[in-house]
């Protein structure tokens, strides 16, 4: 077994969709980024790549590459899963935490888990998504951005 950690932050801005774990969440602001800026899926991919010591998504899907402009991060997660499989790894379980002051994410978490589990080709019970606030402190607390942490355990075939 091998373990990896991922962390990501994106800035909240007007005129963008808010997409977390592949779920579009109705909100007055969205996350800024070259891709769809799905901070949760980005942290998860970095955890998986970290577990396999295969670098990170910035290396794999550079934001200077026009192919990834507006990219669907869940599709990139499918590609990361395929890469790991190719290297002989399977995902054992993942645990993710989204840090956002607003909106309330609890209603959307079941769907996020389904989408992420589907993209990784694992059972729902292997995918945990949690949300927390930072009690109004710092950039997340001030609503300037959203952060996500993830850990992934992978098995060597
Ligand atoms: Mg990112």
PDB file of C-alpha atoms in Angstrom, residues 16 19 33-38 42 45 61-62 65-76 79:
ATOM      1  CA  UNK A  16     -17.705  31.615 -12.988  1.00  0.00           C
ATOM      2  CA  UNK A  19     -17.964  23.081  -9.578  1.00  0.00           C
ATOM      3  CA  UNK A  33      -8.862  28.676 -13.079  1.00  0.00           C
ATOM      4  CA  UNK A  34      -7.667  27.488 -16.457  1.00  0.00           C
ATOM      5  CA  UNK A  35      -9.786  24.323 -16.231  1.00  0.00           C
ATOM      6  CA  UNK A  36     -13.207  24.164 -14.578  1.00  0.00           C
ATOM      7  CA  UNK A  37     -11.228  24.922 -11.350  1.00  0.00           C
ATOM      8  CA  UNK A  38     -12.762  21.984  -9.466  1.00  0.00           C
ATOM      9  CA  UNK A  42      -7.671  18.652  -8.231  1.00  0.00           C
ATOM     10  CA  UNK A  45      -5.823  13.788  -8.317  1.00  0.00           C
ATOM     11  CA  UNK A  61      -2.065  18.853 -17.451  1.00  0.00           C
ATOM     12  CA  UNK A  62      -0.149  22.180 -17.737  1.00  0.00           C
ATOM     13  CA  UNK A  65      -1.760  23.957 -22.684  1.00  0.00           C
ATOM     14  CA  UNK A  66      -4.896  25.176 -24.500  1.00  0.00           C
ATOM     15  CA  UNK A  67      -6.248  21.583 -24.480  1.00  0.00           C
ATOM     16  CA  UNK A  68      -6.987  22.017 -20.769  1.00  0.00           C
ATOM     17  CA  UNK A  69      -8.760  25.364 -21.063  1.00  0.00           C
ATOM     18  CA  UNK A  70     -12.150  24.848 -19.401  1.00  0.00           C
ATOM     19  CA  UNK A  71     -11.280  21.166 -18.932  1.00  0.00           C
ATOM     20  CA  UNK A  72     -13.706  18.894 -17.110  1.00  0.00           C
ATOM     21  CA  UNK A  73     -11.684  17.865 -14.051  1.00  0.00           C
ATOM     22  CA  UNK A  74     -13.679  14.652 -13.631  1.00  0.00           C
ATOM     23  CA  UNK A  75     -12.484  13.623 -17.097  1.00  0.00           C
ATOM     24  CA  UNK A  76      -8.916  14.390 -15.970  1.00  0.00           C
ATOM     25  CA  UNK A  79      -7.165   9.899 -17.028  1.00  0.00           C
TER      26      UNK A  79
END
